Short mmCIF file of C-alpha atoms and ligand atoms in Angstrom, two decimals:
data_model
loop_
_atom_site.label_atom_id
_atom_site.label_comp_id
_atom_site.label_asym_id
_atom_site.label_seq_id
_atom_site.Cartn_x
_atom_site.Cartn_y
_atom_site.Cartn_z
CA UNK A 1 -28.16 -31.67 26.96
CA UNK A 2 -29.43 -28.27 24.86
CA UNK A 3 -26.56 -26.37 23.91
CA UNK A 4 -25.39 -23.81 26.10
CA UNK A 5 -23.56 -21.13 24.52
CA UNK A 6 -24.18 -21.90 20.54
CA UNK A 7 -27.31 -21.68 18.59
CA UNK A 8 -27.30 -24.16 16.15
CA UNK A 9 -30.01 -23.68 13.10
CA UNK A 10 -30.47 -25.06 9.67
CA UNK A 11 -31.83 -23.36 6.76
CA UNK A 12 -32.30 -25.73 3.76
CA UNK A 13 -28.65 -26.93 3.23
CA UNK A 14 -26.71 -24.76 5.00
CA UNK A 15 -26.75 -25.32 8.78
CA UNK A 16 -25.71 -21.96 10.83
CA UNK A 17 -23.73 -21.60 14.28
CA UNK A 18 -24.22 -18.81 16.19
CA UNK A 19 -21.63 -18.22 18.83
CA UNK A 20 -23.52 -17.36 21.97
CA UNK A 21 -21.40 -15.99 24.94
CA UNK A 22 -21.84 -12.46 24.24
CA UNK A 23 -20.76 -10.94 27.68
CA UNK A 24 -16.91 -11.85 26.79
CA UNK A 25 -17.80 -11.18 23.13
CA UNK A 26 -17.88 -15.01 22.36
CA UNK A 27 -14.58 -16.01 23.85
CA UNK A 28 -13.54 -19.85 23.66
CA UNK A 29 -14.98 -21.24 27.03
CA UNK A 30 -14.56 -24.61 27.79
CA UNK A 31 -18.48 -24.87 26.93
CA UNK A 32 -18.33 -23.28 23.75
CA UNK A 33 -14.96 -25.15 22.23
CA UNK A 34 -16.52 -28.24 23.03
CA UNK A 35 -20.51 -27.22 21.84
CA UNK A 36 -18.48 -26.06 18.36
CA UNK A 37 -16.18 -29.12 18.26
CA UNK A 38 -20.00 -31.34 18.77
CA UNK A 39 -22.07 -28.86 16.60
CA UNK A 40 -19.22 -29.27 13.29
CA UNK A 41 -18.65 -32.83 14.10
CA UNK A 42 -22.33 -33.08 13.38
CA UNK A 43 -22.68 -31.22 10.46
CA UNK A 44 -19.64 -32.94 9.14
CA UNK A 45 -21.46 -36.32 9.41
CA UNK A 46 -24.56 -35.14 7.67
CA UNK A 47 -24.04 -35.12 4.02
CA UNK A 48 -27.20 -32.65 3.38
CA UNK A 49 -25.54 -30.08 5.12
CA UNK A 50 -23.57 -28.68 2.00
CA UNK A 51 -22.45 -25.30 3.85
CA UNK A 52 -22.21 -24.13 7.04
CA UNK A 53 -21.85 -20.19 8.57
CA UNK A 54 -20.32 -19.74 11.38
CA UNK A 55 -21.07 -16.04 13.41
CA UNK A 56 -21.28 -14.49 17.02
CA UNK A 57 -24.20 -12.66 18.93
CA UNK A 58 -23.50 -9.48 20.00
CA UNK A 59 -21.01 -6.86 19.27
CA UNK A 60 -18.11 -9.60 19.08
CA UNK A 61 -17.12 -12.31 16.97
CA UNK A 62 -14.63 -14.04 19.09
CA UNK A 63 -12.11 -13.08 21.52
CA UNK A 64 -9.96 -16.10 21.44
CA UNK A 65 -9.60 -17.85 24.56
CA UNK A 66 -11.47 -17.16 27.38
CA UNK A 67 -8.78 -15.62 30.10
CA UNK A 68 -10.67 -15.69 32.47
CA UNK A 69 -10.15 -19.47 32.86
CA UNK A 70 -6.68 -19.01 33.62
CA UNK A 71 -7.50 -15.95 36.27
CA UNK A 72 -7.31 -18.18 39.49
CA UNK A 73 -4.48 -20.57 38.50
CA UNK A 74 -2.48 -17.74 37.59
CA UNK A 75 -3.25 -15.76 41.40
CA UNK A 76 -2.13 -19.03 43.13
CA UNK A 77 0.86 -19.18 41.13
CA UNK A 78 0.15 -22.28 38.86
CA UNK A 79 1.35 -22.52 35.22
CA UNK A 80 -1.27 -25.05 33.84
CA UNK A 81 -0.11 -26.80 30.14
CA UNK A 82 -1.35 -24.57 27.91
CA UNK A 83 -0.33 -27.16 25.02
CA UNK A 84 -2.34 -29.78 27.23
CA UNK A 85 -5.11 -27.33 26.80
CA UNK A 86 -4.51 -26.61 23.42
CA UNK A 87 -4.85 -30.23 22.39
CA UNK A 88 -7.95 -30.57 23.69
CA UNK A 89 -9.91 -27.54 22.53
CA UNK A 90 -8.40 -25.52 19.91
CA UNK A 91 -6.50 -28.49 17.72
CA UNK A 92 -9.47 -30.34 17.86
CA UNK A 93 -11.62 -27.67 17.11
CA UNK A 94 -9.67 -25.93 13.91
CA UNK A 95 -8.99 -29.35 11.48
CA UNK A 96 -13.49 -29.58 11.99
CA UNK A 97 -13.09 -26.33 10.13
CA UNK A 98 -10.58 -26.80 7.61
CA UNK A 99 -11.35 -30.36 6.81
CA UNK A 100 -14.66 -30.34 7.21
CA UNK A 101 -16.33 -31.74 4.31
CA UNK A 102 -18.12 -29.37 3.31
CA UNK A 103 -17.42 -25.60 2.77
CA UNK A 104 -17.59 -22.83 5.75
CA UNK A 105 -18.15 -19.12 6.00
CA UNK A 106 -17.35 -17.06 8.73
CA UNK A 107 -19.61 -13.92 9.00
CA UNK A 108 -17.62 -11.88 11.28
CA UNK A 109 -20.13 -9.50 12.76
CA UNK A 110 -17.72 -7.99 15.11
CA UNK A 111 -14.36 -8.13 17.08
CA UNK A 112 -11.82 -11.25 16.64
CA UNK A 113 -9.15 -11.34 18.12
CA UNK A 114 -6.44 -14.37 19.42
CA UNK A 115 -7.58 -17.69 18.60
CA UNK A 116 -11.13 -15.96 17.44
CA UNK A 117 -8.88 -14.68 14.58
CA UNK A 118 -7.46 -18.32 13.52
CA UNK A 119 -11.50 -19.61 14.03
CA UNK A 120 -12.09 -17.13 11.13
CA UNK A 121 -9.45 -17.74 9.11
CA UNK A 122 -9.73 -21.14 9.30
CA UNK A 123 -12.95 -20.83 7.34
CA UNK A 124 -12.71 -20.64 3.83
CA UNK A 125 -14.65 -17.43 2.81
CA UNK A 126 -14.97 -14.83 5.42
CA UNK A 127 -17.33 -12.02 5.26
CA UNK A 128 -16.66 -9.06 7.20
CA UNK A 129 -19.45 -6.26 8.97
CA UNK A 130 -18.72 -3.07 8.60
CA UNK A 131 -18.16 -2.94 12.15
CA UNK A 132 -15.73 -6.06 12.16
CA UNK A 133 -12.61 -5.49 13.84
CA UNK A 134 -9.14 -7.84 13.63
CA UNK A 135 -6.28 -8.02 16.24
CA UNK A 136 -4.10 -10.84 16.87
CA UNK A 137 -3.51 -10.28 20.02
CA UNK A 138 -1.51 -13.63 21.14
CA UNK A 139 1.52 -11.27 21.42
CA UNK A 140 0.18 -9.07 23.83
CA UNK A 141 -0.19 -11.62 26.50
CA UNK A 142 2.81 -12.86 25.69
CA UNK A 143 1.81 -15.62 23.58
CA UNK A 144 2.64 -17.48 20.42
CA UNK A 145 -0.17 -17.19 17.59
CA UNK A 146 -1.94 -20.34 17.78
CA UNK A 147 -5.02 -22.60 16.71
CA UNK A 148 -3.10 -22.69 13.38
CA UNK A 149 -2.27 -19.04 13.32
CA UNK A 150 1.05 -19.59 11.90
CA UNK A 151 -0.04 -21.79 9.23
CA UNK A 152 -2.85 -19.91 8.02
CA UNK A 153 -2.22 -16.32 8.66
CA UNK A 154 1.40 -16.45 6.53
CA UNK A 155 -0.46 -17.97 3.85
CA UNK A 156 -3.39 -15.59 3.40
CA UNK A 157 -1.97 -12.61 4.09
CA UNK A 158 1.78 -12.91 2.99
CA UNK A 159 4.49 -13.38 5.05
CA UNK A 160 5.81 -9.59 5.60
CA UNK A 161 2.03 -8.70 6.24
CA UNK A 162 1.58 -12.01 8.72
CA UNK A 163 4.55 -10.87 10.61
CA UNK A 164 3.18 -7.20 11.07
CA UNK A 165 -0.14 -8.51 12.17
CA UNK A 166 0.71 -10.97 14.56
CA UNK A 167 3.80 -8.61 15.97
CA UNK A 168 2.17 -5.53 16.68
CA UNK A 169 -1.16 -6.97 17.89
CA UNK A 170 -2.83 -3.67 16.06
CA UNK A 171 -6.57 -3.70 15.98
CA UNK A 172 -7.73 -3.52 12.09
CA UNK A 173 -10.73 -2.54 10.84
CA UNK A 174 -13.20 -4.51 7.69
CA UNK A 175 -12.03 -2.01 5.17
CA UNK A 176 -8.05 -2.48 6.03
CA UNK A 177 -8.85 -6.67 6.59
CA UNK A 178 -10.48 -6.25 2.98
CA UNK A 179 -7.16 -4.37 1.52
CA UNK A 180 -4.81 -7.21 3.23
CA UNK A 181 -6.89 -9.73 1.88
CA UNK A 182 -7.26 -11.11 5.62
CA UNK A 183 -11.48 -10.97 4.71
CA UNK A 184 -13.44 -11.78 0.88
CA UNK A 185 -15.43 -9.00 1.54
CA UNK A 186 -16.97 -5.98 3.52
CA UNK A 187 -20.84 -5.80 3.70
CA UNK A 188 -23.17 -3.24 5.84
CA UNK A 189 -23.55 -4.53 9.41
CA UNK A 190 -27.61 -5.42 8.73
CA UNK A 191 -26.91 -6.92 6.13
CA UNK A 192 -24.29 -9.62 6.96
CA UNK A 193 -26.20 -12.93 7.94
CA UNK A 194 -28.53 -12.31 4.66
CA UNK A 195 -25.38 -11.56 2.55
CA UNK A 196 -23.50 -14.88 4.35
CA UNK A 197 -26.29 -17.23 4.06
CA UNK A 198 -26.77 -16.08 0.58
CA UNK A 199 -22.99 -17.22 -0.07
CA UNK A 200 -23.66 -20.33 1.53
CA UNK A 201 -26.56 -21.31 -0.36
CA UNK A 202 -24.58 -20.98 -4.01
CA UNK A 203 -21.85 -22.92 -1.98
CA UNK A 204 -24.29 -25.40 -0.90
CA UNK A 205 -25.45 -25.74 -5.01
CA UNK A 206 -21.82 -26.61 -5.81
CA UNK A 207 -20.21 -30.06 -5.82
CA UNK A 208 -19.15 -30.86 -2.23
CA UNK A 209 -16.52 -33.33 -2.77
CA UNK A 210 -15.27 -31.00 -5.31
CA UNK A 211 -14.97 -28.30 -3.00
CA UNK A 212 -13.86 -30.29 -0.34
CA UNK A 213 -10.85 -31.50 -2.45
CA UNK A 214 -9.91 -28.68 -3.99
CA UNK A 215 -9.24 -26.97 -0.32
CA UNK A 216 -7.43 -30.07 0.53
CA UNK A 217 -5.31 -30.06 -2.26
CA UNK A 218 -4.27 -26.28 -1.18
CA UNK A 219 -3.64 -27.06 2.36
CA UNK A 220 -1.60 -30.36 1.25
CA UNK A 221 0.52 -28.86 -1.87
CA UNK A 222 1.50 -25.64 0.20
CA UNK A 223 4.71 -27.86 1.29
CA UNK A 224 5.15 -29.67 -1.61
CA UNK A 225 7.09 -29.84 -4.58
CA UNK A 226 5.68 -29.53 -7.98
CA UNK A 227 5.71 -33.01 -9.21
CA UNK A 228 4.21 -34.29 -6.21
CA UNK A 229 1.98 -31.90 -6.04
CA UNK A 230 1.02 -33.07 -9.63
CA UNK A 231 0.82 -36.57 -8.44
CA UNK A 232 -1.44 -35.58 -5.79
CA UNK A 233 -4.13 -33.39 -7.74
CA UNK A 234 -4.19 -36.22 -9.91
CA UNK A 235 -5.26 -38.77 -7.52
CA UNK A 236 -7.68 -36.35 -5.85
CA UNK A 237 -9.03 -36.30 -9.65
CA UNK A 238 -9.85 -39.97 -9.29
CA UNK A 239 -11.59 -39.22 -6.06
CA UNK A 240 -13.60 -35.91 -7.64
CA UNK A 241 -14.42 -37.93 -11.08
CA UNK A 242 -16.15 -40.80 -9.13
CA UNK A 243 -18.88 -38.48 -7.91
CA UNK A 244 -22.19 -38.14 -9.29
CA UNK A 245 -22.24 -34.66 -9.01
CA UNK A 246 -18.77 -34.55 -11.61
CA UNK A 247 -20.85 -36.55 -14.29
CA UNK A 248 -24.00 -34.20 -13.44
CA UNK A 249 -21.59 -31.51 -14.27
CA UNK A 250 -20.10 -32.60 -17.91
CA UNK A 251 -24.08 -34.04 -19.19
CA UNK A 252 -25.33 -30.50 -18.16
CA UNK A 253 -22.30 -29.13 -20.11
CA UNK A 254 -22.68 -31.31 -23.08
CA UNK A 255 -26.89 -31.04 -23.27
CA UNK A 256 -26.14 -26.87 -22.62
CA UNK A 257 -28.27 -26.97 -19.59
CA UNK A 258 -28.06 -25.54 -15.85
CA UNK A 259 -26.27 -28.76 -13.93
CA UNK A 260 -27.81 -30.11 -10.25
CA UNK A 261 -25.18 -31.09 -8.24
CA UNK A 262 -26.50 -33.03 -5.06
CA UNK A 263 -23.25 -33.06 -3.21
CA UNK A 264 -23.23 -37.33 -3.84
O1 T3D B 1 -5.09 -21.35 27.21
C1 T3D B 1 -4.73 -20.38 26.54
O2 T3D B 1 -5.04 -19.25 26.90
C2 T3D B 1 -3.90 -20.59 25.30
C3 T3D B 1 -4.65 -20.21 24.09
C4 T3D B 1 -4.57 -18.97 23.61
C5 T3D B 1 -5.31 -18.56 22.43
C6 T3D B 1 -5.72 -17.11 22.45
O3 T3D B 1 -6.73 -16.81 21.88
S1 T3D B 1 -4.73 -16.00 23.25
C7 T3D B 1 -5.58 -14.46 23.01
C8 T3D B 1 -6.73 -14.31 23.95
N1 T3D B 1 -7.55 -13.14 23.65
C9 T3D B 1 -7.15 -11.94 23.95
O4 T3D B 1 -6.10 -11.68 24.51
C10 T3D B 1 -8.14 -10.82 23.65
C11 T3D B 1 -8.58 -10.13 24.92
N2 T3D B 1 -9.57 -9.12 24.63
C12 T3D B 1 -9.24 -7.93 24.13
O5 T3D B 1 -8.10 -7.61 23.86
C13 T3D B 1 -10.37 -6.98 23.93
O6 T3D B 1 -11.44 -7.38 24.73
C14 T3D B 1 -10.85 -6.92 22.46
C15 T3D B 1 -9.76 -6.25 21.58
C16 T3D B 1 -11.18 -8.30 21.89
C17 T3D B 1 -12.13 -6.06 22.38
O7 T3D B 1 -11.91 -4.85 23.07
P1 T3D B 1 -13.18 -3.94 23.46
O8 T3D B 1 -12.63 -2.70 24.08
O9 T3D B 1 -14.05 -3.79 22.28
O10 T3D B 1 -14.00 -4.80 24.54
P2 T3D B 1 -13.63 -5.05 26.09
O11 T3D B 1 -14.27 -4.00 26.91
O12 T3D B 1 -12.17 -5.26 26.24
O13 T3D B 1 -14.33 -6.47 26.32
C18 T3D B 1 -15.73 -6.58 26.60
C19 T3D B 1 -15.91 -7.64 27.66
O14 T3D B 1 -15.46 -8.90 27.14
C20 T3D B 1 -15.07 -7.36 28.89
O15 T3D B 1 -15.78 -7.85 30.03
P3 T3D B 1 -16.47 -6.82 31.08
O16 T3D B 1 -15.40 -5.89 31.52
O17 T3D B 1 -17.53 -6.12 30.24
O18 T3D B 1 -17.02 -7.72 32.13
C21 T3D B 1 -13.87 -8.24 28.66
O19 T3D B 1 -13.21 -8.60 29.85
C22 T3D B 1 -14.49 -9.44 28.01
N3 T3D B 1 -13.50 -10.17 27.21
C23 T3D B 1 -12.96 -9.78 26.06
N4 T3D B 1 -12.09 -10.67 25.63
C24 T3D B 1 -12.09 -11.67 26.53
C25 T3D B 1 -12.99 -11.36 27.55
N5 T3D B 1 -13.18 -12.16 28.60
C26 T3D B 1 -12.45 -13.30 28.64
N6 T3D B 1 -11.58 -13.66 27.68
C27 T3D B 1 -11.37 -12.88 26.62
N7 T3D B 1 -10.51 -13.27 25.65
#
């Protein structure tokens, strides 16, 4: 069945996901948290895909959940599981994101807020639009941060900084997500897809186990003392060294030429 509210395309190496619900500026439907969670599973499986962007259509990036799923349980008094709900959308979705294998930009062309906040954050480079906006907005719904808010957000921006985000819900705009350090950087709204894709594509010449390992080893280590996180880098070494693209890398260095990595 054709997708119904993501665009999927693929442009050499890099495949891109465009977020396609613009009405509710690209809030998490049912549809689209399970067309993402099929369109990354994908991509993860194909090892010429060596980056992926991830974006929205219209003015928004993503809104977080869509509430309006929750608008006629709530008027007949029902409390669905939200963690029941959770476990099927969002904590599916984000580890397709942080683990995928290989890495992924988020080109935030617009508002994110909620859960559309942790989609972004769980990528590993985000560039921002000038007209990107931030705003965690759990808390003013009365919610928890989730979709690995409180895993990632404390670690990017700090944890006094996390706190002040997540608390006071404030909307922030690109130039004051580039000064927390909560986006990599701010480009001119026409000019975000062409700056993205151009990110992804010197991604996509990079190792890709490499990559993948490195942000491994930073999600892993986080909790972790220093000898094991010694231990661990130095297994993840074995795992990096047996590539052809690390071999690649030290001939090109030794005969003082550009290397081709392949991503094998
Ligand atoms: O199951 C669970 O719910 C648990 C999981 C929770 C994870 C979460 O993500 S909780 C957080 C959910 N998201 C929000 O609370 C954000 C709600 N939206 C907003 O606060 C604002 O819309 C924004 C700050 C994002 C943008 O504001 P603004 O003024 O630029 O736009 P707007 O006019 O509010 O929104 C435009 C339309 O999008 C509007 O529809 P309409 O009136 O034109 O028909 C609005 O209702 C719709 N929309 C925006 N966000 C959502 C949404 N529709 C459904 N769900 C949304 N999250």
């Amino acid at each position: 069945m054709a997708p119904e509210q993501l665009i999927a395309e693929r442009e050499g190496p890099v495949t891109l996901l465009r977020m396609n619900n613009p009405d509710k500026l690209n809030a998490l439907s049912p549809v689209l948290t399970r067309e993402l969670i099929e369109a990354l599973e994908e991509a993860g499986a194909d090892r010429t895909v060596r980056a992926v962007v991830l974006t929205g259509e219209g003015r928004g990036f993503c809104a977080g959940a869509d509430l309006g799923t929750l608008e006629q349980p709530y008027r007949r008094g029902e409390r669905p599981s939200l963690s029941a709900f959770l476990s099927e959308g969002y904590n599916r979705l984000i580890p397709l994101v942080t683990g995928a294998p290989q890495p992924v930009v988020a080109a935030v062309n617009g508002v994110a807020a909620g859960a559309g906040v942790s989609l972004a954050l769980a990528c590993d480079l985000r560039v921002a639009s000038e007209d990107a906006s931030f705003t965690a907005a759990f808390s003013r719904i009365g919610l928890v941060p989730d979709s690995g808010a409180c895993y990632l957000l404390p670690r990017i921006l700090g944890r006094a900084r996390a706190l002040e985000f997540a608390l006071l819900s404030e909307r922030v705009d690109a130039h004051a997500a580039l000064a927390m350090g909560l986006v990599n950087r701010v480009v001119p709204a026409d000019r975000l897809l062409q700056e993205a894709m151009a990110l992804a594509r010197r991604l996509a010449e990079l190792p890709t186990v490499a990559l993948a390992l490195t942000r491994r080893l930073f999600d892993e280590t986080a909790i972790l003392s220093l000898q094991e996180t010694l231990e661990r880098e130095a297994r993840a070494q074995d795992e990096a060294a047996a590539t052809r693209d690390h071999l690649e890398g030290v001939l090109a260095f030794l005969e003082k030429r550009a290397p081709s990595f392949t991503g094998e």
